[in-house]
Short mmCIF file of C-alpha atoms in Angstrom, two decimals:
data_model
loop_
_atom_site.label_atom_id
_atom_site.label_comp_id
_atom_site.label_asym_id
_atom_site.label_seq_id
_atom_site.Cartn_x
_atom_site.Cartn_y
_atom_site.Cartn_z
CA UNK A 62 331.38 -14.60 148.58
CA UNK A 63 329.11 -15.02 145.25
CA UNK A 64 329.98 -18.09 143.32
CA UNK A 65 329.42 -18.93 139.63
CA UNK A 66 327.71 -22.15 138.41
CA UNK A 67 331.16 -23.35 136.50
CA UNK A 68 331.68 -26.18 134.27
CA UNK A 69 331.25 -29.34 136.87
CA UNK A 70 331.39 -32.21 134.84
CA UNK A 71 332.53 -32.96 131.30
CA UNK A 72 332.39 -36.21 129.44
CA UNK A 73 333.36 -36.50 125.61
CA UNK A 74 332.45 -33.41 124.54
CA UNK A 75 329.65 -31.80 127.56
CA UNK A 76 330.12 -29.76 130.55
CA UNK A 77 327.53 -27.79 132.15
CA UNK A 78 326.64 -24.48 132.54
CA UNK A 79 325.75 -23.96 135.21
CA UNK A 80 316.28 -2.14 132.44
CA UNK A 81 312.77 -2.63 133.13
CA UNK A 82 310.10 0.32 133.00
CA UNK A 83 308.36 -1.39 135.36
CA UNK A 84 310.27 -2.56 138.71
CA UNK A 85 306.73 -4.06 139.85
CA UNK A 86 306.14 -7.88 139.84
CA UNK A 87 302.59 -9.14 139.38
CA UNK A 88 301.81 -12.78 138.93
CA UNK A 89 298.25 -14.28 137.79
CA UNK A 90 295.89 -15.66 141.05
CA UNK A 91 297.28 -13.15 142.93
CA UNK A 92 295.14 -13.76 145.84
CA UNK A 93 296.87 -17.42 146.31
CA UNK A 94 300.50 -16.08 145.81
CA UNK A 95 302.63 -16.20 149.02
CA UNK A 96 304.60 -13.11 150.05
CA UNK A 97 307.63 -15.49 150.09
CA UNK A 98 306.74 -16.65 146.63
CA UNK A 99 306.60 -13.12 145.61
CA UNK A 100 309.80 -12.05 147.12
CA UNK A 101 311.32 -14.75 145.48
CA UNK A 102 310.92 -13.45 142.00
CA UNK A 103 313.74 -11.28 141.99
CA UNK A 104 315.13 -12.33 138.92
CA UNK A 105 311.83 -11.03 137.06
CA UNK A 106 312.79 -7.62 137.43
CA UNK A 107 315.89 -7.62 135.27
CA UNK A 108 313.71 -8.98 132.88
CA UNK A 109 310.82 -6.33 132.69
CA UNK A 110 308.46 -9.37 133.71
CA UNK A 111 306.08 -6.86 134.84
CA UNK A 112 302.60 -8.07 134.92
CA UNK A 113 302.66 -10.79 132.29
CA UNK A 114 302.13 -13.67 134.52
CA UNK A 115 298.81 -12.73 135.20
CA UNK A 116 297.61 -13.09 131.70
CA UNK A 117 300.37 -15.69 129.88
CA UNK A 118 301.91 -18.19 132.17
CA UNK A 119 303.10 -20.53 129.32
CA UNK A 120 299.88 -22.88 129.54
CA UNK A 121 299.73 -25.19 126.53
CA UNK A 122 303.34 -24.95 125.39
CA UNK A 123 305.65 -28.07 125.58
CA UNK A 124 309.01 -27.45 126.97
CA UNK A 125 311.95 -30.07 127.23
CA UNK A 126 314.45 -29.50 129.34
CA UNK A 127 317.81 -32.07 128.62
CA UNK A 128 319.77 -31.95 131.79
CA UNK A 129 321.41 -34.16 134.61
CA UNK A 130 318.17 -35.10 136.57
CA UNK A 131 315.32 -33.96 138.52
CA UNK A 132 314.23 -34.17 141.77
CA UNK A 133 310.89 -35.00 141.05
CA UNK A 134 309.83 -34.77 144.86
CA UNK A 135 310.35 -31.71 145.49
CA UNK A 136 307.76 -29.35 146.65
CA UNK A 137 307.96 -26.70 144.01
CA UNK A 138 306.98 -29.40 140.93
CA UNK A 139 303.59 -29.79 142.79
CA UNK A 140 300.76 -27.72 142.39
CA UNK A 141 298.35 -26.59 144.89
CA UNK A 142 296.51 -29.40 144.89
CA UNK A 143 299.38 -31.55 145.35
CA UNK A 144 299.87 -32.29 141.59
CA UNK A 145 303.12 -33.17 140.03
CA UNK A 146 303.23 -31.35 137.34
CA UNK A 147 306.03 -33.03 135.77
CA UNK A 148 305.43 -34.48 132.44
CA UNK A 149 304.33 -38.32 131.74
CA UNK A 150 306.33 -37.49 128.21
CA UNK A 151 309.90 -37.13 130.53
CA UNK A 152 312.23 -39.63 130.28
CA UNK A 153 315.87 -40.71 131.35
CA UNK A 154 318.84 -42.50 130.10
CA UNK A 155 319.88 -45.01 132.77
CA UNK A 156 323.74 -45.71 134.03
CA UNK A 157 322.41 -49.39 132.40
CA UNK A 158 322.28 -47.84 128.77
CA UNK A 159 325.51 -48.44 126.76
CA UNK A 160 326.89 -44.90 125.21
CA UNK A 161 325.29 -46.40 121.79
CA UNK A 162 322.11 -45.92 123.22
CA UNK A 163 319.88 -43.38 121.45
CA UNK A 164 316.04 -44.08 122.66
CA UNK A 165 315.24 -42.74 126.44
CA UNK A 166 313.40 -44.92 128.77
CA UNK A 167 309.63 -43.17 129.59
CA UNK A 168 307.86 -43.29 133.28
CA UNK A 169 304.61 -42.02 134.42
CA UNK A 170 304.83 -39.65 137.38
CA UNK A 171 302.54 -39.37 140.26
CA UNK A 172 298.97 -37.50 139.45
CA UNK A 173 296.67 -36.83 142.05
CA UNK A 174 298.57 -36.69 145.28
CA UNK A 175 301.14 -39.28 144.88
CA UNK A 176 304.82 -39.29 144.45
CA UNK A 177 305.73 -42.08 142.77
CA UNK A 178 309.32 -43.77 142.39
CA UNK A 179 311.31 -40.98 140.85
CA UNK A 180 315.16 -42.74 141.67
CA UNK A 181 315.45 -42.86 137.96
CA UNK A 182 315.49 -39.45 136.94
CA UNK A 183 317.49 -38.41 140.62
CA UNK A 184 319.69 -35.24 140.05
CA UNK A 185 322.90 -36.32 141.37
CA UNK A 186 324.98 -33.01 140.20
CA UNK A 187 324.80 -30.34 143.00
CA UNK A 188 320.80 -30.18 141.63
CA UNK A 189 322.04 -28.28 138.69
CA UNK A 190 318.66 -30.34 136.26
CA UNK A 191 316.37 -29.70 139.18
CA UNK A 192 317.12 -26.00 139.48
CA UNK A 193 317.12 -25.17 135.58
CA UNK A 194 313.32 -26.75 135.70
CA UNK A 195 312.79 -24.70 138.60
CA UNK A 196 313.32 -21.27 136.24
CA UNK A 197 310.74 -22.50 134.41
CA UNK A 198 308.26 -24.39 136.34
CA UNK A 199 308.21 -23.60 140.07
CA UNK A 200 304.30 -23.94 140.79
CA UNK A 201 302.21 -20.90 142.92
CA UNK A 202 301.64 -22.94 145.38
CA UNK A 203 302.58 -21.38 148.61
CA UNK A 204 306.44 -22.14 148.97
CA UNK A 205 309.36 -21.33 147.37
CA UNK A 206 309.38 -19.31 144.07
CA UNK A 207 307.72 -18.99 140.70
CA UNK A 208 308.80 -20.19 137.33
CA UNK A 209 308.66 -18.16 134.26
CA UNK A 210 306.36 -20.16 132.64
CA UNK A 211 304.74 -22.55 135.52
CA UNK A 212 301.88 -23.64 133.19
CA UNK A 213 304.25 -24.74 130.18
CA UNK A 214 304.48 -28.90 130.24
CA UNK A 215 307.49 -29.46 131.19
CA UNK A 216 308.83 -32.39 129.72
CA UNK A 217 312.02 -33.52 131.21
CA UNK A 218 314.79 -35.31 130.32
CA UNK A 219 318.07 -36.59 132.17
CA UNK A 220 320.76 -37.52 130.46
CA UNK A 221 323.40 -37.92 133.30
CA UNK A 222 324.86 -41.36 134.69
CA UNK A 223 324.98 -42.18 138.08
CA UNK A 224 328.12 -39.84 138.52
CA UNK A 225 325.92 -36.93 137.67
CA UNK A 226 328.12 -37.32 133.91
CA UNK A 227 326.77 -37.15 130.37
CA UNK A 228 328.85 -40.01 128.97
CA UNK A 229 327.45 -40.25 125.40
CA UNK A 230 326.57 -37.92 122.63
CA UNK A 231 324.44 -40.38 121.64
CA UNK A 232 322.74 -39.53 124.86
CA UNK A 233 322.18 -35.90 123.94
CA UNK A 234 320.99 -36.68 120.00
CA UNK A 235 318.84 -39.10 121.58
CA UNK A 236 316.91 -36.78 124.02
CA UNK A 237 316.75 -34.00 120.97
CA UNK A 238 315.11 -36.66 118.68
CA UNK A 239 313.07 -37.84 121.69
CA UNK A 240 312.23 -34.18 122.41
CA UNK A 241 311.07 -33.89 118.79
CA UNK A 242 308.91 -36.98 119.09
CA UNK A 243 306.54 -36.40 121.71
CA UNK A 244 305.93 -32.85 120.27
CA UNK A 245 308.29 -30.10 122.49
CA UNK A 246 307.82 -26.49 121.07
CA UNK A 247 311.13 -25.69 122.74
CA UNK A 248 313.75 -27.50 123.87
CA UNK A 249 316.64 -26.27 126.83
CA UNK A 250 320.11 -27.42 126.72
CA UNK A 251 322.18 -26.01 129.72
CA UNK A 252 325.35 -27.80 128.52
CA UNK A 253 328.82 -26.73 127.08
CA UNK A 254 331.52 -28.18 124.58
CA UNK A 255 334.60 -26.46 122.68
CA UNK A 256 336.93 -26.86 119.62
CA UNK A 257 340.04 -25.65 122.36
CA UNK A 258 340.99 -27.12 125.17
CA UNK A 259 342.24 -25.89 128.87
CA UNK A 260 340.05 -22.47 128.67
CA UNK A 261 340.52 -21.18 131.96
CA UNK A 262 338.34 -19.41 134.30
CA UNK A 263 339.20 -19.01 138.27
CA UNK A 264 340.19 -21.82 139.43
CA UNK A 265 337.62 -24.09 136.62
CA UNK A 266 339.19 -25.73 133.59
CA UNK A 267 337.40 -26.75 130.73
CA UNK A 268 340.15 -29.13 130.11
CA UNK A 269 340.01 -31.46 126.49
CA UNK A 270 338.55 -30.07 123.30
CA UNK A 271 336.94 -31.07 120.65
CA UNK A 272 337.41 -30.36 116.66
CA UNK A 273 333.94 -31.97 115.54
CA UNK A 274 332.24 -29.84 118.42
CA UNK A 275 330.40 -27.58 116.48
CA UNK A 276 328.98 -31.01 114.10
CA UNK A 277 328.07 -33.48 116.90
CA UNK A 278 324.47 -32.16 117.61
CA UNK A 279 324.00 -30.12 114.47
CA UNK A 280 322.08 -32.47 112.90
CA UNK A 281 319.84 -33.50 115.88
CA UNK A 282 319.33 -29.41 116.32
CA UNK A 283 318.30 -29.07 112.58
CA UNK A 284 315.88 -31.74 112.26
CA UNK A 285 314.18 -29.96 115.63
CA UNK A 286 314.42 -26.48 113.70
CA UNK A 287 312.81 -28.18 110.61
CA UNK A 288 309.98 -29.65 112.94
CA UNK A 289 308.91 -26.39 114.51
CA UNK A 290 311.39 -26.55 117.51
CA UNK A 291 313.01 -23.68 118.95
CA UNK A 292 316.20 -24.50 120.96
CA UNK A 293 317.40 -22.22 123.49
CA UNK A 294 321.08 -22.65 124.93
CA UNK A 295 323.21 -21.26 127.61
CA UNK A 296 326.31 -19.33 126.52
CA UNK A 297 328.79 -20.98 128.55
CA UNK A 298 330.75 -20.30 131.87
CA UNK A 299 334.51 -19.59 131.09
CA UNK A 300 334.36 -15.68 129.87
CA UNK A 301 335.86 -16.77 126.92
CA UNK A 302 335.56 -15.43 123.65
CA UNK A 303 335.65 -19.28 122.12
CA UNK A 304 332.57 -20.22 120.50
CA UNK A 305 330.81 -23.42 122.84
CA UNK A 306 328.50 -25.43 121.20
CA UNK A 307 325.32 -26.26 121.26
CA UNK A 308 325.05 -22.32 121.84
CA UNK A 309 326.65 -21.70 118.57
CA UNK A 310 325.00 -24.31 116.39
CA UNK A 311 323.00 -23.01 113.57
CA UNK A 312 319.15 -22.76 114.36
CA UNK A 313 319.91 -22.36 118.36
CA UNK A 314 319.13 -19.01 120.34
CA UNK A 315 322.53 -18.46 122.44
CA UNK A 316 321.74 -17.00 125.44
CA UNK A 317 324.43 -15.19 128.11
CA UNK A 318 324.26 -13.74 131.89
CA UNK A 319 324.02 -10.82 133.13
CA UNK A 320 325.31 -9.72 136.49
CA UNK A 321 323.81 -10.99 139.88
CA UNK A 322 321.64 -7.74 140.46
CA UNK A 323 322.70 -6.06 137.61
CA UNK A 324 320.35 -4.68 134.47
CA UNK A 325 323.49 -3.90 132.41
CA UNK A 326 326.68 -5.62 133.62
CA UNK A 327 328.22 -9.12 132.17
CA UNK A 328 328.42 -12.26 134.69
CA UNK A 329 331.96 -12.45 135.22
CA UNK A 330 331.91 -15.99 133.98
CA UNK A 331 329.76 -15.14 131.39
CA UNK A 332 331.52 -16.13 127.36
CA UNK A 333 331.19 -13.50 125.02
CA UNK A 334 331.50 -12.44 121.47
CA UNK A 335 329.84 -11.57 118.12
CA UNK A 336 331.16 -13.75 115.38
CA UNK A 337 333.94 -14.39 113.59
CA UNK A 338 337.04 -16.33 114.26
CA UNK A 339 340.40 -16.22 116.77
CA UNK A 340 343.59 -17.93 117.10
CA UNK A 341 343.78 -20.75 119.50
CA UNK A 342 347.63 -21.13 121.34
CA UNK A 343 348.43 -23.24 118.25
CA UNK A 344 347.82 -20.49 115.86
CA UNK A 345 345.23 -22.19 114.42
CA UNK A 346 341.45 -19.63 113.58
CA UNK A 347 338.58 -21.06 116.29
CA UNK A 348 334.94 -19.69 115.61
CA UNK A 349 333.99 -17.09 118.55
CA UNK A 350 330.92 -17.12 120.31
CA UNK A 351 327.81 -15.19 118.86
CA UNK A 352 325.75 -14.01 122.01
CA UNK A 353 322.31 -13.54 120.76
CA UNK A 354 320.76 -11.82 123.98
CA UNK A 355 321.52 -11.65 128.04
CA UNK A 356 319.28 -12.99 130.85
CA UNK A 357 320.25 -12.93 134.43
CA UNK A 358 322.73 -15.30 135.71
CA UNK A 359 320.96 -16.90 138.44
CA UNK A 360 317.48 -17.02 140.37
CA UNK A 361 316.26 -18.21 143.34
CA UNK A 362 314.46 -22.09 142.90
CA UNK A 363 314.71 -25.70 143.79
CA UNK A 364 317.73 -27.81 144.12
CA UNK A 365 318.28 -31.21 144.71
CA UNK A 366 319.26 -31.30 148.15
CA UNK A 367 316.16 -32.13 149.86
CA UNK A 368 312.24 -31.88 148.84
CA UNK A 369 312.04 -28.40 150.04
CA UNK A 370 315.40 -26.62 149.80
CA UNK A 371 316.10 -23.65 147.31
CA UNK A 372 319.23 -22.01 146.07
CA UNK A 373 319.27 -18.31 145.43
CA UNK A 374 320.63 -15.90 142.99
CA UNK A 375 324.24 -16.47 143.98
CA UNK A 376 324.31 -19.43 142.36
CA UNK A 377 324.76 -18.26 139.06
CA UNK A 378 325.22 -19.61 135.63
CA UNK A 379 324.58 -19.10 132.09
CA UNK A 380 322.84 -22.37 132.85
CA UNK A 381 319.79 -20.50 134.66
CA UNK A 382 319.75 -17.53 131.91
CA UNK A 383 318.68 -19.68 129.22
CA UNK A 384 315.52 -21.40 130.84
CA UNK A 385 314.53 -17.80 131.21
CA UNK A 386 314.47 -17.13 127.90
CA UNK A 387 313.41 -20.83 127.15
CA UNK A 388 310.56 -19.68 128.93
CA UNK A 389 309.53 -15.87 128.14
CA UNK A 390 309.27 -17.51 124.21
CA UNK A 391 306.65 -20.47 126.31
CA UNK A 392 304.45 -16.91 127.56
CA UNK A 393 305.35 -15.76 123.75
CA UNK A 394 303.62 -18.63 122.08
CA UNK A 395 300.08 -18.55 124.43
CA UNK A 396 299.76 -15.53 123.84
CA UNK A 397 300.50 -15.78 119.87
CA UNK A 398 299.55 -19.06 118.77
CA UNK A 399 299.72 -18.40 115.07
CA UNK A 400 303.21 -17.20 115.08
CA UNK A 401 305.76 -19.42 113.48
CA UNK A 402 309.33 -19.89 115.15
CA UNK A 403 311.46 -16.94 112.82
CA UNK A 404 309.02 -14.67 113.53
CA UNK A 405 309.18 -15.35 117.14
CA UNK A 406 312.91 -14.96 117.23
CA UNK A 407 312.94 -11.82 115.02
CA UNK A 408 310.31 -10.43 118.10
CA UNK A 409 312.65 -11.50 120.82
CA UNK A 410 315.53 -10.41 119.54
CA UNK A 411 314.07 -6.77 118.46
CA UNK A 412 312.46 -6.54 121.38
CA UNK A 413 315.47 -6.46 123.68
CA UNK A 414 316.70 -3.56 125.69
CA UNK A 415 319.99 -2.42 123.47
CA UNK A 416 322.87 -2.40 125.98
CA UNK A 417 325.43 -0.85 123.48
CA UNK A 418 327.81 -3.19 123.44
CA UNK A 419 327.11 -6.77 121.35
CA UNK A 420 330.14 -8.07 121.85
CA UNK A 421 329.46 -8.64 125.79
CA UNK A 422 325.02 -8.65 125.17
CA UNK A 423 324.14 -9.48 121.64
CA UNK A 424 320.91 -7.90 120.77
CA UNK A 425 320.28 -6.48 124.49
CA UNK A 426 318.90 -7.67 127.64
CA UNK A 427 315.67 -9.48 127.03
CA UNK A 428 312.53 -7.40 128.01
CA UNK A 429 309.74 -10.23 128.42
CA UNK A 430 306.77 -7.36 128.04
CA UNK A 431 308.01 -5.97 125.13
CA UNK A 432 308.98 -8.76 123.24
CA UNK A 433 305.06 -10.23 124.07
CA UNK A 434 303.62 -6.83 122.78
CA UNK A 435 305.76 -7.70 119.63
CA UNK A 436 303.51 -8.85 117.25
CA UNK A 437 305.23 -10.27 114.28
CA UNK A 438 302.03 -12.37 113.24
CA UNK A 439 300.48 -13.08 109.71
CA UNK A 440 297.25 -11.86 111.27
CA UNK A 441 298.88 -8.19 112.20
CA UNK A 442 300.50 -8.04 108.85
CA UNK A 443 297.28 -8.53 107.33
CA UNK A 444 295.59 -6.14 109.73
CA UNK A 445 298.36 -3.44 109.43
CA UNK A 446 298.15 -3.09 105.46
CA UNK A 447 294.57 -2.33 106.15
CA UNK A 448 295.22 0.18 108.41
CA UNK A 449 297.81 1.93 106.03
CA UNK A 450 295.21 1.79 103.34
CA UNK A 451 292.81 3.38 105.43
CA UNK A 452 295.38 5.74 106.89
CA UNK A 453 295.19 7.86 103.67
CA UNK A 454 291.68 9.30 104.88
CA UNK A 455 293.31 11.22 107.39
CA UNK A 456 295.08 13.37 103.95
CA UNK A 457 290.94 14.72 104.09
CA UNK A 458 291.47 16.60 107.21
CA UNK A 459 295.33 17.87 107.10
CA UNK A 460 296.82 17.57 103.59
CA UNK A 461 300.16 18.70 104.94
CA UNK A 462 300.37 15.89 107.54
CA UNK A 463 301.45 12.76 106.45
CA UNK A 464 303.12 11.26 109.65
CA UNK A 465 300.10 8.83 110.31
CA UNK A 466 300.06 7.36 106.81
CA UNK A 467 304.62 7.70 106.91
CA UNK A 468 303.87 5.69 110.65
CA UNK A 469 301.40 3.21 109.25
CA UNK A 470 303.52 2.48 106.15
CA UNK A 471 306.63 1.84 108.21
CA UNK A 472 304.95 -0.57 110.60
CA UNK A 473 303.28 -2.60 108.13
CA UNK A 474 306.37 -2.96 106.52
CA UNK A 475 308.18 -3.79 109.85
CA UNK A 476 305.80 -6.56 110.85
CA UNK A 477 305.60 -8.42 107.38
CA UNK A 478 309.95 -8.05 107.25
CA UNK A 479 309.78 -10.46 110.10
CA UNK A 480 307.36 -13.01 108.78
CA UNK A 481 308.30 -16.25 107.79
CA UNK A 482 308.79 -16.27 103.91
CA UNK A 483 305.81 -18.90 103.92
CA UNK A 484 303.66 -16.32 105.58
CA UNK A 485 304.71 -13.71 103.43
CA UNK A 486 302.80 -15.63 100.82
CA UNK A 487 300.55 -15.71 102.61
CA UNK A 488 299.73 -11.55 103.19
CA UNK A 489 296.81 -11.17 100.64
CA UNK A 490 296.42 -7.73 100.73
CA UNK A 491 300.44 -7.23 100.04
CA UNK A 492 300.05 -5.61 96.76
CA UNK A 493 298.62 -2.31 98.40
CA UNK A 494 301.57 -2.30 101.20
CA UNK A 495 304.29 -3.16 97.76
CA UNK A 496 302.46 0.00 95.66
CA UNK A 497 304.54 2.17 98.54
CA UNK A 498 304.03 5.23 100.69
CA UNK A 499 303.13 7.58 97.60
#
């Protein structure tokens, strides 16, 4: 019988969370990629992976994943070589810290064939830190699976107690702030928290809410925004139309599941919604949820139970769907450097496969070629004026034809709508795109 990722643990305000065109999977060094490795990519094909990974594999983006530990051991954090490939910038809260604590305790990891003492950052919550890591960083290295981005850094950090429970916020705002220090590009929170209490799903309970949910983060999550940082968060697990936070927060891509197997059906467990506002059993108006996009649910990867033991896709979880897209925006970013972080979501987002109905999928299912063939760049702005300027020439040959000068016009325009307003400034040659089609 499948089962869902649900809500495991909760603390003051936290629980977690736990189409293509092209069915084909291709990953870069093909020649070194096991057939188990490839098998094990399943999850790439609801997500139009394609051939991506053998051009972008994330390399030179930072990502931080905040989470309940890591098993730093295990076989799929170590590269061919034997390389952990685990951050030196990861760092832990320890059971020791008091919930006032805000500043993470750092710890080199092994380099060159050594596993050093990694107790500290042990994931003592059913693996649910080691396998979010896993979406994104599983090494080709002969076992297991592949990441979405296995080059990105992957800067980790645990926030859990011994009891596998986040018992601060302070915790949380810490590792943001941390995240934000030692330079992330995006940060993943698999976590949950809500304004109502007792949402039920199955046999899970979210149990006590909140009322300053949707605040305690928000300004940890804007000073990330105003640094550069793109935060990607999982939806939550309680197919609820209830707004959970940090998903919800301003400046944070919200991210839902999709089906186990599925290119167009909602995770059961999957929380829904586009906006606006619903009466709790009080009668009192709770924000909804605002989905943003889908990814699927689940994947197989690492888990915590020993150095070389996976879980597959039917362990599912909005918690797994977001490092996805955490990392698709990682391939996003190598392969366009320049772009700055609206621009970036404005690509994902209008990149997605529309599944008709935003309520359950926001702007689609996310379609990881598409979205990295979506250039919303101030170099392509720049370059697509010109060729709408020199588009007119074509007038010489068919006078009656304007559809390559209408086309050109229309996708200059497109591409400089989805700038950043301080690369709009930026467009020198704007004047001939603002003169208009005629």
């Amino acid at each position: 019988m499948k089962k869902s990722l649900l809500p495991l643990i909760m603390f003051t305000s936290f629980t977690l969370l736990g189409f293509a065109t092209n069915n084909e999977v291709r990953i870069t060094n093909a020649e070194s990629i096991s057939n188990v490795e490839l098998e094990n990519t399943n999850q790439f094909k609801y997500m139009n992976v394609g051939d991506t990974l053998t051009t972008y594999t994330g390399k030179g983006v930072k990502i931080a994943v905040i989470d309940t530990g890591i098993n730093a051991s295990h076989e799929d954090f170590y590269d061919s070589e034997g390389n952990c490939i685990i951050s030196n910038k990861s760092a832990y809260f320890s059971s020791s810290d008091s919930s006032t604590t805000k500043s993470p305790h750092t710890m080199n990891f092994g380099t060159t064939n050594g596993k050093n003492d990694v107790s500290s950052y042990e994931d003592l919550l059913n693996g649910h830190g080691t396998h979010v890591a896993s979406m994104i960083s599983s090494q080709i290295n002969g076992v297991g699976s592949v990441g979405i981005a296995p080059d990105a850094e992957l800067i980790f950090i645990k926030c859990a107690n011994e009891k596998g429970v986040f018992p601060s916020r302070n915790w949380i705002n810490g590792a943001i702030e941390y995240a934000i220090e030692v330079g992330a590009d995006i940060i993943n929170l698999s976590i949950q928290s809500y304004v109502v209490s007792n949402i039920k799903y199955g046999s899970s309970t979210s149990e006590k809410g909140y009322t300053d949910a949707p605040s305690a983060y928000a300004s940890s999550i804007k000073k990330a925004w105003d640094n550069g940082i793109i935060i990607v968060s999982a939806a939550g697990n309680y197919n609820t139309e209830y707004a959970s936070y940090p998903a919800n927060n301003d400046n944070v891509i919200c991210v839902g599941a999709l089906a186990d197997g599925s290119f167009n059906s909602k995770a059961a467990y999957s929380n829904y919604g586009n906006g606006g506002t619903k009466a709790d059993a009080n009668g009192n108006q709770v924000a909804c949820g605002d989905i943003d996009l889908v990814a699927p649910g689940g994947g197989y990867g690492a888990n915590a139970k020993s150095n070389n033991s996976y879980s597959n896709s039917s362990w599912g979880g909005t918690s797994f769907a977001s490092p996805l897209v955490a990392g698709a925006i990682a391939l996003y970013k190598e392969a366009h450097p320049d772009a700055r972080k609206e621009s970036i979501i404005n690509a994902l987002y209008d990149s997605c496969y529309d599944l008709e109905n935003s309520n359950y999928f926001g702007n689609g299912r996310i379609d990881v070629q598409k979205f990295i063939n979506t250039d919303y760049t101030l170099t392509n702005a720049i370059n697509a004026i010109d060729d709408f300027e020199k588009s007119f020439s074509s007038i010489r040959e068919n006078p009656t034809d304007l559809s390559n000068i209408e086309n050109a016009y229309n996708y200059a325009s497109l591409v400089y709508d989805n700038l950043s307003k301080e690369d709009q400034g930026k467009v020198t040659n704007y004047d001939y795109l603002d003169s208009g089609f005629f």
